[in-house]
């Protein structure tokens, strides 16, 4: 139903066109379905709602893409930091191992347990 306030008539809605033609009734005076829904207000309201939906979808997509990129860069930074710490611990471990070896060699040398590295072959002593 299309109600026109200019001539106070109710006519069948022109289904073939989305909006009624101005020859039938002007948009400011045309009402749809029930008498209180103005066509101009309906078009403006639908346009605003559609615009808000599109804007919110765009904002959500941009925010999600930004967060993903940011979280990926954070993960990369954390991974690099962990790799650096791992390498530092490995180097410290090697250094401590070398220090222990030197200390043990000194003790072995002190008690005569260290083989002479210049002459790896030694004579067996019979007791």
mmCIF file of C-alpha atoms in Angstrom:
data_model
loop_
_atom_site.group_PDB
_atom_site.id
_atom_site.type_symbol
_atom_site.label_atom_id
_atom_site.label_comp_id
_atom_site.label_asym_id
_atom_site.label_seq_id
_atom_site.Cartn_x
_atom_site.Cartn_y
_atom_site.Cartn_z
ATOM 1 C CA UNK A 1 0.000 0.000 0.000
ATOM 2 C CA UNK A 2 1.184 3.495 -0.864
ATOM 3 C CA UNK A 3 -0.588 6.333 0.890
ATOM 4 C CA UNK A 4 -0.348 9.791 -0.619
ATOM 5 C CA UNK A 5 -1.067 12.800 1.623
ATOM 6 C CA UNK A 6 -1.563 15.262 -1.237
ATOM 7 C CA UNK A 7 -4.744 13.613 -2.497
ATOM 8 C CA UNK A 8 -5.437 11.329 0.548
ATOM 9 C CA UNK A 9 -5.570 8.143 -1.511
ATOM 10 C CA UNK A 10 -4.289 4.652 -0.916
ATOM 11 C CA UNK A 11 -2.968 2.958 -4.041
ATOM 12 C CA UNK A 12 -1.139 -0.211 -4.877
ATOM 13 C CA UNK A 13 2.579 0.096 -4.451
ATOM 14 C CA UNK A 14 4.429 0.108 -7.822
ATOM 15 C CA UNK A 15 6.369 -3.138 -7.397
ATOM 16 C CA UNK A 16 8.448 -2.748 -10.578
ATOM 17 C CA UNK A 17 10.219 0.354 -9.287
ATOM 18 C CA UNK A 18 11.939 0.595 -5.936
ATOM 19 C CA UNK A 19 10.726 4.115 -5.262
ATOM 20 C CA UNK A 20 7.343 5.419 -6.360
ATOM 21 C CA UNK A 21 7.487 7.825 -9.261
ATOM 22 C CA UNK A 22 6.903 11.520 -8.650
ATOM 23 C CA UNK A 23 3.913 11.391 -11.030
ATOM 24 C CA UNK A 24 2.066 9.189 -8.519
ATOM 25 C CA UNK A 25 3.065 11.082 -5.392
ATOM 26 C CA UNK A 26 6.089 13.140 -4.239
ATOM 27 C CA UNK A 27 8.462 11.437 -1.812
ATOM 28 C CA UNK A 28 7.805 13.945 0.965
ATOM 29 C CA UNK A 29 4.076 13.183 0.849
ATOM 30 C CA UNK A 30 4.258 9.430 0.238
ATOM 31 C CA UNK A 31 3.843 6.986 3.114
ATOM 32 C CA UNK A 32 4.640 3.291 3.018
ATOM 33 C CA UNK A 33 2.569 0.493 4.529
ATOM 34 C CA UNK A 34 1.290 2.305 7.577
ATOM 35 C CA UNK A 35 0.587 5.984 7.399
ATOM 36 C CA UNK A 36 3.350 7.193 9.690
ATOM 37 C CA UNK A 37 6.415 5.871 7.728
ATOM 38 C CA UNK A 38 7.571 8.688 5.466
ATOM 39 C CA UNK A 39 9.500 7.605 2.350
ATOM 40 C CA UNK A 40 12.112 10.359 2.690
ATOM 41 C CA UNK A 41 12.726 9.512 6.335
ATOM 42 C CA UNK A 42 12.859 5.809 5.493
ATOM 43 C CA UNK A 43 15.440 6.358 2.743
ATOM 44 C CA UNK A 44 17.564 8.602 4.964
ATOM 45 C CA UNK A 45 17.357 6.165 7.895
ATOM 46 C CA UNK A 46 18.293 3.187 5.726
ATOM 47 C CA UNK A 47 21.199 5.130 4.221
ATOM 48 C CA UNK A 48 22.478 6.106 7.682
ATOM 49 C CA UNK A 49 22.163 2.546 9.014
ATOM 50 C CA UNK A 50 23.895 1.096 5.940
ATOM 51 C CA UNK A 51 26.658 3.719 6.236
ATOM 52 C CA UNK A 52 27.179 2.923 9.924
ATOM 53 C CA UNK A 53 27.328 -0.796 9.207
ATOM 54 C CA UNK A 54 29.873 -0.300 6.413
ATOM 55 C CA UNK A 55 31.910 2.067 8.573
ATOM 56 C CA UNK A 56 31.935 -0.334 11.519
ATOM 57 C CA UNK A 57 32.948 -3.255 9.278
ATOM 58 C CA UNK A 58 35.759 -1.162 7.784
ATOM 59 C CA UNK A 59 36.977 -0.060 11.214
ATOM 60 C CA UNK A 60 36.871 -3.634 12.522
ATOM 61 C CA UNK A 61 38.812 -4.951 9.532
ATOM 62 C CA UNK A 62 41.462 -2.239 9.790
ATOM 63 C CA UNK A 63 41.794 -2.736 13.549
ATOM 64 C CA UNK A 64 42.106 -6.511 13.192
ATOM 65 C CA UNK A 65 44.737 -6.193 10.451
ATOM 66 C CA UNK A 66 46.682 -3.686 12.549
ATOM 67 C CA UNK A 67 46.512 -5.935 15.624
ATOM 68 C CA UNK A 68 47.673 -8.968 13.664
ATOM 69 C CA UNK A 69 50.593 -7.095 12.173
ATOM 70 C CA UNK A 70 51.479 -5.703 15.576
ATOM 71 C CA UNK A 71 51.200 -9.091 17.303
ATOM 72 C CA UNK A 72 53.338 -10.703 14.608
ATOM 73 C CA UNK A 73 56.032 -8.082 15.065
ATOM 74 C CA UNK A 74 55.859 -8.618 18.835
ATOM 75 C CA UNK A 75 56.222 -12.356 18.360
ATOM 76 C CA UNK A 76 59.212 -11.814 16.077
ATOM 77 C CA UNK A 77 60.818 -9.500 18.634
ATOM 78 C CA UNK A 78 60.218 -11.989 21.454
ATOM 79 C CA UNK A 79 61.612 -14.805 19.329
ATOM 80 C CA UNK A 80 64.748 -12.808 18.550
ATOM 81 C CA UNK A 81 65.159 -11.911 22.201
ATOM 82 C CA UNK A 82 64.820 -15.566 23.227
ATOM 83 C CA UNK A 83 67.362 -16.582 20.590
ATOM 84 C CA UNK A 84 69.816 -13.954 21.897
ATOM 85 C CA UNK A 85 69.345 -15.135 25.483
ATOM 86 C CA UNK A 86 69.780 -18.753 24.407
ATOM 87 C CA UNK A 87 73.025 -17.880 22.615
ATOM 88 C CA UNK A 88 74.293 -15.937 25.649
ATOM 89 C CA UNK A 89 73.554 -18.895 27.937
ATOM 90 C CA UNK A 90 75.309 -21.250 25.528
ATOM 91 C CA UNK A 91 78.397 -19.020 25.454
ATOM 92 C CA UNK A 92 78.396 -18.720 29.247
ATOM 93 C CA UNK A 93 78.089 -22.487 29.533
ATOM 94 C CA UNK A 94 81.034 -23.006 27.186
ATOM 95 C CA UNK A 95 83.081 -20.493 29.150
ATOM 96 C CA UNK A 96 82.304 -22.228 32.467
ATOM 97 C CA UNK A 97 83.121 -25.600 30.897
ATOM 98 C CA UNK A 98 86.484 -24.270 29.714
ATOM 99 C CA UNK A 99 87.217 -22.821 33.174
ATOM 100 C CA UNK A 100 86.359 -26.171 34.828
ATOM 101 C CA UNK A 101 88.606 -28.000 32.386
ATOM 102 C CA UNK A 102 91.514 -25.646 33.187
ATOM 103 C CA UNK A 103 90.931 -26.079 36.917
ATOM 104 C CA UNK A 104 90.803 -29.873 36.618
ATOM 105 C CA UNK A 105 93.954 -29.861 34.490
ATOM 106 C CA UNK A 106 95.752 -27.845 37.170
ATOM 107 C CA UNK A 107 94.692 -30.353 39.816
ATOM 108 C CA UNK A 108 95.768 -33.286 37.639
ATOM 109 C CA UNK A 109 99.107 -31.586 36.976
ATOM 110 C CA UNK A 110 99.560 -30.978 40.704
ATOM 111 C CA UNK A 111 99.104 -34.660 41.534
ATOM 112 C CA UNK A 112 100.922 -35.931 38.445
ATOM 113 C CA UNK A 113 97.855 -37.368 36.783
ATOM 114 C CA UNK A 114 98.111 -35.219 33.695
ATOM 115 C CA UNK A 115 99.621 -36.982 30.713
ATOM 116 C CA UNK A 116 102.350 -35.069 28.957
ATOM 117 C CA UNK A 117 100.712 -33.707 25.851
ATOM 118 C CA UNK A 118 104.082 -33.525 24.035
ATOM 119 C CA UNK A 119 104.735 -37.215 24.430
ATOM 120 C CA UNK A 120 101.504 -39.146 24.363
ATOM 121 C CA UNK A 121 103.351 -42.472 24.554
ATOM 122 C CA UNK A 122 104.873 -43.275 27.896
ATOM 123 C CA UNK A 123 106.707 -46.239 29.233
ATOM 124 C CA UNK A 124 104.929 -48.638 31.539
ATOM 125 C CA UNK A 125 106.587 -48.959 34.879
ATOM 126 C CA UNK A 126 106.603 -52.400 36.428
ATOM 127 C CA UNK A 127 106.298 -52.541 40.134
#
